[in-house]
């Protein structure tokens, strides 16, 4: 009993320590919200609100000021409105529910909270659902009333924040129709309420716009119609000018009208209907805004209105000021836009300063005060997915020198942006400065690598590297294809960076490894290309040396049916300042690179594909090792699986590309092309439905050496450890395959003085075939203290303790199914932890992290962090591989989210919660990057 | 008749250095091609000799040869050999003798035991199990052997001899009558497990009434597969547990992964769709556990037996909650990872593939099966301390005359022993 008691004591001690080391928090979402559906703006708070189709609501102000809320209902947010001069906002969902949110201060920080919800029922007697379906919302400047226009044509008035229906104030359709002028086209049905506007100079007057076209000015005090504006085209939007003298209406046929309201005169005057892109039929103008300037003509801005036949598929906002007119051409659908104003205290009547446009895939902000209306770079909401993300790589604690050089390289690339500061400035960012400089590198389908500042709450773009210049592309893509030619009408200008169409999928980046100490970078791609790059502050013209590596090693009888290898340019190429390639290794067959590791101290890069792996010496530009891992009976690995899997995607991409070309050359045919997309989509959906119909069956079979892709290299690892005997440590390379095999090689690296000329060799030393044959996803050598070996050059830069070379080393082999520790150099099994056999989950992503105690500064320990296919994150202790914690993190259905996860060295992680957003989470009590901000209510 | 043998006394292993240097002068092809090295053991005595691979005769000749070598004429013995998976298998006819010779990798290890009345069940890892439980001398615990010798003259009751066990019904005494716990011994068998599972709806009777819950069912049996050949599993049987872990709340993919991860020693608890062939638990626990008799309805042409209840199942009836410890206690030793040392690997860095493909060609199997196991790890319980594991290893090494031979050792023996 004594023993039991004691053990209990140590266990509870360990439990307490766990609480000090680990906690799971989802901290912040980076990137651009998936499927945004509504935009709102408060000029008094200087805050912007974005609602999404999944019911999320996100608020953004000054960089670092952000809030997130989620509606319980799984319904799209269709409209968002801030209550004027208040910290409340109202959302309308497509289930017709209204929600009131507020920014509440708590311990000096603001929180976004839902404080009320409301479903319009209408007075008794209204039974038809459509009668109370809200189509237009007006937040009255009094801050006490909501006007809700409905599908039935009624306007209901609700008192807020309590959501009390003021029945006596309702404006019923009957009241309106009874006084419609007789000459208004036979007094037909007015249809739903399309728009509601308040008179900026008289808050008692509101304009009600009906779908049919009729607009009515209603006096809220006297409860009567003052005026009727008999527009006859389907109404799209309404705008009451700031001086209260005019109402602009925009219509379904691409026209807009300006109705002058003269006081004392009963008859309003219609200026002639204006069709800005006229002659031929035009698409609707969805929204129109007119803003005065102090000393000149007003700004007129409207979305849509393009000639239906030739440019009906464009997403444009036209800005007209004086003689200047530009049709900003976006690459995705426009959700909404607003214009920020400046001037004293950001009063409503300040000068227009920036046009803020929310399109489906990005936020674009255009500086209206600088000549040429340049784009302002967004500090947040950056579309991560401007080309689809194919991989990511996180590097913690970047040395200042490298950081500054990367920023400098990025500045050169961003000269086209406006110099104006970010125009949305609400709230105060109270988060402490990030403790260190962190980089997140994302690889993209188009062959680019983007460098992001991931130190703080805003994931800010620093620099973009393009690898495409190394290769001669099939057809040189002209990026200015859709750029407006001189005198072209409409005067298009392409804006935004969302461009998901990769012209050569072989360029796609699959693996990235950056050495933060040396500034060497290696990236590997879809067509077996491995590029070695070095950071250079100057532009340089150089020839990139290509080296072909035959991974089949003479195995015969195979025919690669996948894509061909990329052609490396033979002539010198001018590379801008930044990371410049100096060598490219090309695997043969050109299969996708599945593993990559860089050792900048030894100047070696290891790479692997489904056929084998190799080690390349980038100093001598020579191959040190090639090993074929291919099972001779594995035909599938030979055929190039990508060519099959991607075929549907490819055909879709091609059809998109055709459309894009047709915009320029074959304008008349593009409608049929749009139909083609619809057909293709319908076909895809049908295929999907068919797959869902088939009964789900799973084969139960032991893995065998004859399974497909057993030779696929999953992980590569360099280590200085004891591989041949227990008294001499040597450089080594470890490789793990899909079939559960681990290969270990001893590397002979000449002493520094002969490093450039003496030959390097690699000797096979050990081979482990795991009996369970599950894919090996990670290999870590633990030193005599049980600590993971430091990174290359880490000890040389005095940033890590030297590894303990006296005690015995161990190697931890992580397969998808279990964790196993072997002694070195004997490789006898020391301990193991089974995962899949016990709970059916499999390791998907793994990393080593250091966890500091929240209680005391000087205690910390290393842990193995991993994510399973069930979406749970776990931490295992090292070196004892004991389960510490487990938290659900990602939905298990979210396969791409799970596949995208990366861990940082400080126990944080990132995963793609949608194609355009990273969710950031932390398992550490000490390292948390989360928004901390305060928004104060504006003074009355 | 080409049998020839020269008995040799057992040779002390030389130092590692000399072995390595010797090995480099040797092509690994020769000894595999021409002769099979045989190491036979009777009680405490060992004999080593070479056997011509392409010229051997039948079982009877081999039997007499062994009697000669060990000087045990007139003693009725059983011959067994250790296959590459560490399983102990019988040699009692021409066919399995040929199989034994062809699978020698590279040493054919023969264990000769006096024929006694007790029955032996050939099963996964039986070699290690027997070694662990009974030592290597072939002695049986007094109690059991005395019981068996008493029964010697009578009718033999128990599992049939000379068969390799591929499946068993276990824990009959502790499971509800409507459930069946089946162990499939995949390892060492060439047969595929051969079944498919699917999602389905199960009806449970709860105190609140009948309730429909999602369940996992067998959807298909592959013809000629292990699952079908046992006759213990059928389409539409509901799977309730895998290796002692309750499947409630687990997705089809999770269950699939669990089964594959346990595939070398899969224990599934099913609720058979056909409830007519159930084995009713009879009598007391103890008598059931050891009697080895089979309920009348359960036998469908396969070798059946009752293993004694495993500790996990005793502590966990069907409602067992999953935990690591419980999961592990169910498992058989699976530390059969094959480790190749550098001296087996090609020293030639430029053409590493050439050498290993040569090895492949000589072997009847493809891929990693053909590699020579240098050492087969011993079972280690989860999180075993270093000291514990090192004692295990030393125990293993102590019995090295009997452990799976290292390649170095075998090559040396090859050089010393074979006479043609």
Coordinates of N, CA and C in Angstrom, one line a residue, chain A residues 355-508:
Chain A
X355 N -11.4 53.0 -51.5 CA -12.5 52.1 -51.8 C -12.1 50.7 -51.3
X356 N -13.0 50.2 -50.5 CA -12.7 48.9 -49.9 C -13.7 47.9 -50.5
X357 N -13.2 46.9 -51.2 CA -14.0 46.0 -51.9 C -13.8 44.6 -51.4
X358 N -14.9 43.9 -51.0 CA -14.9 42.5 -50.6 C -15.4 41.7 -51.8
X359 N -14.5 40.9 -52.4 CA -14.9 40.0 -53.4 C -14.8 38.6 -52.8
X360 N -15.3 37.6 -53.5 CA -15.4 36.3 -53.0 C -14.1 35.7 -52.4
X361 N -13.0 36.1 -53.0 CA -11.7 35.5 -52.7 C -10.7 36.4 -52.1
X362 N -11.0 37.7 -52.0 CA -10.0 38.6 -51.4 C -10.6 39.9 -51.0
X363 N -9.8 40.7 -50.3 CA -10.2 42.1 -50.0 C -9.3 43.0 -50.7
X364 N -9.8 43.9 -51.5 CA -9.0 44.8 -52.3 C -9.3 46.3 -51.9
X365 N -8.3 47.0 -51.6 CA -8.4 48.4 -51.1 C -7.7 49.3 -52.1
X366 N -8.5 50.3 -52.6 CA -7.9 51.2 -53.6 C -7.8 52.6 -53.1
X367 N -6.7 53.1 -53.2 CA -6.4 54.5 -52.7 C -7.0 55.5 -53.7
X368 N -8.0 56.3 -53.2 CA -8.7 57.2 -54.1 C -8.1 58.6 -54.1
X369 N -7.1 58.8 -53.3 CA -6.5 60.1 -53.1 C -5.2 60.2 -53.8
X370 N -4.6 59.1 -54.3 CA -3.3 59.2 -55.0 C -3.6 59.0 -56.5
X371 N -2.9 59.8 -57.2 CA -3.0 59.8 -58.7 C -2.9 58.3 -59.2
X372 N -3.7 58.0 -60.0 CA -3.6 56.6 -60.6 C -4.4 55.6 -59.8
X373 N -4.9 56.0 -58.6 CA -5.7 55.0 -57.8 C -5.0 53.7 -57.6
X374 N -3.8 53.7 -56.9 CA -3.1 52.5 -56.7 C -3.8 51.6 -55.6
X375 N -3.4 50.4 -55.6 CA -3.9 49.5 -54.5 C -3.1 49.6 -53.3
X376 N -3.8 49.6 -52.1 CA -3.1 49.6 -50.8 C -2.9 48.1 -50.4
X377 N -1.7 47.8 -50.0 CA -1.5 46.4 -49.6 C -2.2 46.1 -48.3
X378 N -2.9 45.0 -48.2 CA -3.7 44.7 -47.0 C -2.8 44.1 -45.9
X379 N -2.8 44.5 -44.7 CA -2.0 43.9 -43.7 C -2.6 42.7 -43.1
X380 N -3.8 42.4 -43.4 CA -4.5 41.1 -43.0 C -5.4 40.7 -44.1
X381 N -6.2 39.6 -43.9 CA -7.1 39.1 -44.9 C -6.4 38.9 -46.2
X382 N -5.2 38.6 -46.2 CA -4.4 38.4 -47.4 C -4.9 37.0 -48.0
X383 N -5.2 36.9 -49.3 CA -5.6 35.6 -49.8 C -4.4 34.7 -49.9
X384 N -4.3 33.8 -48.9 CA -3.2 32.8 -48.9 C -3.3 32.0 -50.2
X385 N -4.5 31.9 -50.7 CA -4.7 30.9 -51.8 C -4.7 31.5 -53.1
X386 N -4.1 32.7 -53.3 CA -4.1 33.3 -54.6 C -3.6 32.3 -55.7
X387 N -2.7 31.4 -55.3 CA -2.6 30.2 -56.0 C -2.7 29.1 -55.0
X388 N -3.3 28.0 -55.3 CA -3.6 27.0 -54.2 C -2.4 26.6 -53.4
X389 N -2.5 26.5 -52.1 CA -1.4 26.1 -51.3 C -1.2 24.6 -51.4
X390 N 0.1 24.3 -51.7 CA 0.4 22.8 -51.8 C 1.2 22.3 -50.7
X391 N 1.9 23.2 -49.9 CA 2.6 22.7 -48.7 C 3.0 23.9 -47.9
X392 N 3.4 23.7 -46.6 CA 3.8 24.8 -45.8 C 5.0 24.3 -44.9
X393 N 5.8 25.3 -44.5 CA 7.0 25.1 -43.7 C 7.1 26.2 -42.7
X394 N 7.3 25.9 -41.5 CA 7.4 26.9 -40.4 C 8.9 27.0 -39.9
X395 N 9.4 28.2 -39.8 CA 10.7 28.3 -39.2 C 10.6 29.4 -38.0
X396 N 11.0 28.9 -36.8 CA 10.9 29.7 -35.7 C 12.2 30.6 -35.5
X397 N 12.0 31.7 -34.7 CA 13.2 32.4 -34.3 C 14.2 32.7 -35.3
X398 N 13.8 33.5 -36.3 CA 14.6 33.9 -37.4 C 15.7 34.9 -36.9
X399 N 16.9 34.7 -37.2 CA 17.9 35.7 -36.9 C 17.6 37.0 -37.6
X400 N 17.9 38.1 -36.8 CA 17.5 39.5 -37.3 C 18.0 39.8 -38.7
X401 N 19.3 39.4 -38.9 CA 20.0 39.7 -40.2 C 19.2 39.0 -41.4
X402 N 18.9 37.8 -41.3 CA 18.1 37.1 -42.3 C 16.8 37.8 -42.5
X403 N 16.1 38.1 -41.4 CA 14.8 38.7 -41.4 C 14.9 40.0 -42.2
X404 N 15.8 40.8 -42.0 CA 15.9 42.1 -42.7 C 16.2 41.9 -44.2
X405 N 17.0 40.9 -44.5 CA 17.3 40.7 -45.9 C 16.1 40.2 -46.6
X406 N 15.3 39.4 -46.0 CA 14.0 38.9 -46.7 C 13.1 40.1 -46.9
X407 N 13.0 40.9 -45.8 CA 12.1 42.1 -45.9 C 12.5 43.0 -47.1
X408 N 13.9 43.2 -47.1 CA 14.4 44.1 -48.2 C 14.1 43.5 -49.6
X409 N 14.2 42.2 -49.7 CA 13.9 41.6 -51.0 C 12.4 41.7 -51.3
X410 N 11.6 41.7 -50.3 CA 10.1 41.9 -50.5 C 9.8 43.3 -50.9
X411 N 10.4 44.3 -50.3 CA 10.1 45.7 -50.6 C 10.3 46.0 -52.0
X412 N 11.3 45.4 -52.6 CA 11.6 45.7 -54.1 C 10.4 45.2 -54.9
X413 N 9.8 44.1 -54.4 CA 8.7 43.5 -55.2 C 7.4 44.3 -55.1
X414 N 7.3 45.1 -54.1 CA 6.0 45.7 -53.8 C 5.9 47.2 -54.1
X415 N 6.6 47.6 -55.2 CA 6.7 49.1 -55.5 C 5.4 49.6 -56.1
X416 N 4.5 48.7 -56.6 CA 3.3 49.1 -57.2 C 2.3 49.5 -56.2
X417 N 2.5 49.2 -55.0 CA 1.4 49.5 -54.0 C 1.5 51.0 -53.6
X418 N 0.3 51.5 -53.1 CA 0.2 52.9 -52.6 C 1.0 53.0 -51.3
X419 N 1.5 54.2 -51.1 CA 2.2 54.5 -49.9 C 1.3 54.9 -48.7
X420 N 0.1 55.1 -49.0 CA -0.9 55.5 -48.0 C -1.0 54.5 -46.9
X421 N -1.2 54.9 -45.6 CA -1.3 54.0 -44.6 C -2.7 53.3 -44.7
X422 N -2.8 52.1 -44.0 CA -4.0 51.3 -44.0 C -5.2 52.2 -43.5
X423 N -6.3 52.3 -44.3 CA -7.3 53.2 -44.0 C -8.3 52.8 -42.8
X424 N -8.2 51.5 -42.5 CA -9.2 51.1 -41.4 C -8.4 51.0 -40.1
X425 N -8.7 51.8 -39.2 CA -7.8 52.1 -38.1 C -8.5 51.9 -36.7
X426 N -9.7 51.3 -36.6 CA -10.4 51.2 -35.4 C -9.7 50.3 -34.4
X427 N -10.0 50.6 -33.1 CA -9.5 49.7 -32.0 C -8.1 49.9 -31.7
X428 N -7.7 49.4 -30.5 CA -6.3 49.4 -30.1 C -5.8 48.0 -30.0
X429 N -4.6 47.8 -30.6 CA -4.0 46.5 -30.5 C -3.1 46.5 -29.2
X430 N -3.6 45.7 -28.2 CA -2.9 45.7 -26.9 C -2.0 44.4 -26.8
X431 N -1.9 43.6 -27.8 CA -1.0 42.4 -27.7 C 0.4 42.8 -27.5
X432 N 1.1 42.1 -26.7 CA 2.6 42.4 -26.5 C 3.3 42.1 -27.8
X433 N 4.4 42.7 -28.0 CA 5.2 42.4 -29.2 C 5.5 40.9 -29.2
X434 N 5.5 40.3 -30.4 CA 5.8 38.9 -30.5 C 7.2 38.6 -29.9
X435 N 7.4 37.5 -29.2 CA 8.6 37.2 -28.5 C 9.8 36.9 -29.5
X436 N 9.4 36.6 -30.7 CA 10.5 36.2 -31.7 C 10.0 36.4 -33.1
X437 N 10.8 36.3 -34.1 CA 10.5 36.5 -35.4 C 10.2 35.1 -36.1
X438 N 9.0 34.8 -36.5 CA 8.7 33.5 -37.1 C 8.3 33.7 -38.5
X439 N 8.8 32.7 -39.3 CA 8.4 32.7 -40.8 C 7.5 31.5 -41.1
X440 N 6.5 31.8 -41.8 CA 5.7 30.7 -42.4 C 5.9 30.7 -43.9
X441 N 6.4 29.6 -44.5 CA 6.6 29.6 -45.9 C 5.5 28.7 -46.5
X442 N 4.8 29.2 -47.5 CA 3.8 28.4 -48.2 C 4.2 28.1 -49.6
X443 N 4.1 26.9 -50.0 CA 4.4 26.5 -51.4 C 3.1 26.5 -52.2
X444 N 3.1 26.9 -53.4 CA 1.9 27.0 -54.2 C 1.9 26.3 -55.5
X445 N 0.7 26.1 -56.0 CA 0.6 25.3 -57.2 C 1.3 25.9 -58.4
X446 N 1.4 27.2 -58.4 CA 2.0 27.9 -59.6 C 3.6 28.0 -59.5
X447 N 4.2 27.3 -58.5 CA 5.6 27.3 -58.4 C 6.2 28.4 -57.6
X448 N 5.3 29.1 -56.9 CA 5.8 30.2 -56.0 C 5.9 29.7 -54.6
X449 N 6.8 30.4 -53.8 CA 6.9 30.2 -52.4 C 6.7 31.5 -51.8
X450 N 5.7 31.6 -50.9 CA 5.5 32.9 -50.2 C 6.0 32.9 -48.8
X451 N 6.6 34.0 -48.4 CA 7.2 34.1 -47.1 C 6.2 35.0 -46.3
X452 N 5.8 34.5 -45.1 CA 4.8 35.3 -44.3 C 5.5 35.6 -43.0
X453 N 5.2 36.8 -42.5 CA 5.6 37.1 -41.1 C 4.5 36.4 -40.2
X454 N 4.9 35.4 -39.5 CA 3.9 34.7 -38.7 C 4.2 34.9 -37.2
X455 N 4.9 36.0 -36.9 CA 5.2 36.3 -35.5 C 4.0 36.7 -34.7
X456 N 3.1 37.4 -35.3 CA 2.0 38.0 -34.5 C 0.7 37.6 -35.1
X457 N -0.3 38.4 -34.7 CA -1.7 38.1 -35.1 C -2.0 38.3 -36.6
X458 N -1.3 39.2 -37.2 CA -1.5 39.4 -38.6 C -0.4 38.6 -39.4
X459 N -0.9 37.8 -40.2 CA 0.0 37.0 -41.1 C 0.3 37.9 -42.3
X460 N 1.4 38.5 -42.3 CA 1.7 39.6 -43.2 C 2.7 39.1 -44.3
X461 N 2.4 39.3 -45.6 CA 3.3 38.8 -46.7 C 4.6 39.6 -46.7
X462 N 5.7 38.9 -46.7 CA 7.0 39.6 -46.7 C 7.7 39.6 -48.1
X463 N 7.5 38.4 -48.8 CA 8.4 38.2 -50.0 C 7.8 37.0 -50.7
X464 N 7.9 37.1 -52.0 CA 7.4 36.0 -52.9 C 8.5 35.5 -53.8
X465 N 8.7 34.2 -53.8 CA 9.7 33.6 -54.6 C 9.0 32.8 -55.7
X466 N 9.5 33.1 -57.0 CA 8.9 32.3 -58.1 C 10.0 31.4 -58.7
X467 N 9.6 30.1 -58.8 CA 10.6 29.2 -59.4 C 10.4 29.0 -60.9
X468 N 9.4 29.6 -61.4 CA 9.0 29.3 -62.8 C 10.1 29.7 -63.8
X469 N 10.8 30.8 -63.4 CA 11.8 31.4 -64.3 C 13.0 30.4 -64.6
X470 N 13.2 29.4 -63.7 CA 14.3 28.5 -64.0 C 14.0 27.6 -65.2
X471 N 12.7 27.4 -65.4 CA 12.3 26.5 -66.4 C 11.7 27.2 -67.6
X472 N 11.8 26.6 -68.8 CA 11.2 27.2 -70.0 C 9.8 26.6 -70.1
X473 N 8.8 27.5 -69.9 CA 7.4 27.0 -69.9 C 7.0 26.7 -71.3
X474 N 5.9 25.9 -71.4 CA 5.4 25.5 -72.7 C 5.0 26.8 -73.5
X475 N 4.2 27.6 -72.9 CA 3.7 28.8 -73.5 C 3.9 29.9 -72.5
X476 N 4.6 30.9 -72.9 CA 4.7 32.0 -72.0 C 3.4 32.7 -71.7
X477 N 3.1 32.8 -70.5 CA 1.8 33.4 -70.2 C 1.9 34.9 -70.1
X478 N 1.0 35.5 -70.7 CA 1.0 37.0 -70.7 C 0.0 37.4 -69.6
X479 N 0.6 37.9 -68.5 CA -0.2 38.3 -67.3 C -1.1 39.5 -67.6
X480 N -0.7 40.3 -68.6 CA -1.4 41.5 -68.9 C -2.6 41.2 -69.9
X481 N -2.9 40.0 -70.1 CA -3.8 39.6 -71.1 C -5.1 40.4 -71.0
X482 N -5.6 40.5 -69.8 CA -6.9 41.2 -69.7 C -6.7 42.7 -69.3
X483 N -5.5 43.1 -69.3 CA -5.2 44.6 -69.1 C -5.8 45.4 -70.2
X484 N -6.5 46.5 -69.8 CA -7.1 47.3 -70.8 C -6.1 47.9 -71.8
X485 N -6.4 47.8 -73.0 CA -5.5 48.5 -74.0 C -5.9 49.9 -74.1
X486 N -5.1 50.7 -74.7 CA -5.4 52.2 -74.8 C -6.7 52.4 -75.4
X487 N -7.5 53.2 -74.8 CA -8.8 53.6 -75.4 C -9.9 52.5 -75.4
X488 N -9.6 51.4 -74.7 CA -10.6 50.3 -74.6 C -11.8 50.7 -73.8
X489 N -12.9 50.3 -74.2 CA -14.1 50.6 -73.5 C -14.9 49.3 -73.1
X490 N -15.3 49.1 -71.9 CA -15.1 49.8 -70.7 C -13.6 49.9 -70.3
X491 N -13.2 51.0 -69.6 CA -11.8 51.2 -69.2 C -11.4 50.3 -68.1
X492 N -11.1 49.0 -68.4 CA -10.8 48.0 -67.4 C -9.5 48.2 -66.7
X493 N -9.4 47.9 -65.5 CA -8.1 47.7 -64.8 C -8.2 46.5 -63.9
X494 N -7.3 45.6 -64.2 CA -7.3 44.4 -63.4 C -6.7 44.6 -62.0
X495 N -7.4 44.3 -60.9 CA -6.9 44.4 -59.6 C -7.1 43.1 -58.8
X496 N -6.3 43.0 -57.8 CA -6.4 41.8 -56.9 C -5.4 40.8 -57.4
X497 N -5.1 39.8 -56.5 CA -4.0 38.9 -56.8 C -4.5 37.4 -56.8
X498 N -5.8 37.2 -56.6 CA -6.3 35.9 -56.6 C -6.3 35.4 -58.1
X499 N -5.5 34.4 -58.3 CA -5.3 33.8 -59.6 C -5.0 32.3 -59.5
X500 N -6.1 31.5 -59.4 CA -5.9 30.1 -59.0 C -5.5 29.3 -60.2
X501 N -5.3 29.8 -61.4 CA -5.1 29.0 -62.5 C -3.6 28.8 -62.8
X502 N -3.1 27.7 -62.4 CA -1.7 27.4 -62.7 C -1.5 26.9 -64.1
X503 N -0.6 27.4 -64.8 CA -0.5 27.0 -66.2 C 0.3 25.8 -66.4
X504 N 1.1 25.4 -65.4 CA 1.8 24.2 -65.5 C 1.9 23.5 -64.2
X505 N 1.0 22.5 -64.0 CA 1.0 21.9 -62.6 C 2.3 21.3 -62.2
X506 N 3.2 21.0 -63.1 CA 4.5 20.4 -62.7 C 5.3 21.4 -61.9
X507 N 5.0 22.7 -62.0 CA 5.8 23.7 -61.2 C 5.4 23.6 -59.7
X508 N 4.3 23.0 -59.4 CA 3.8 23.0 -58.0 C 4.9 22.7 -57.0

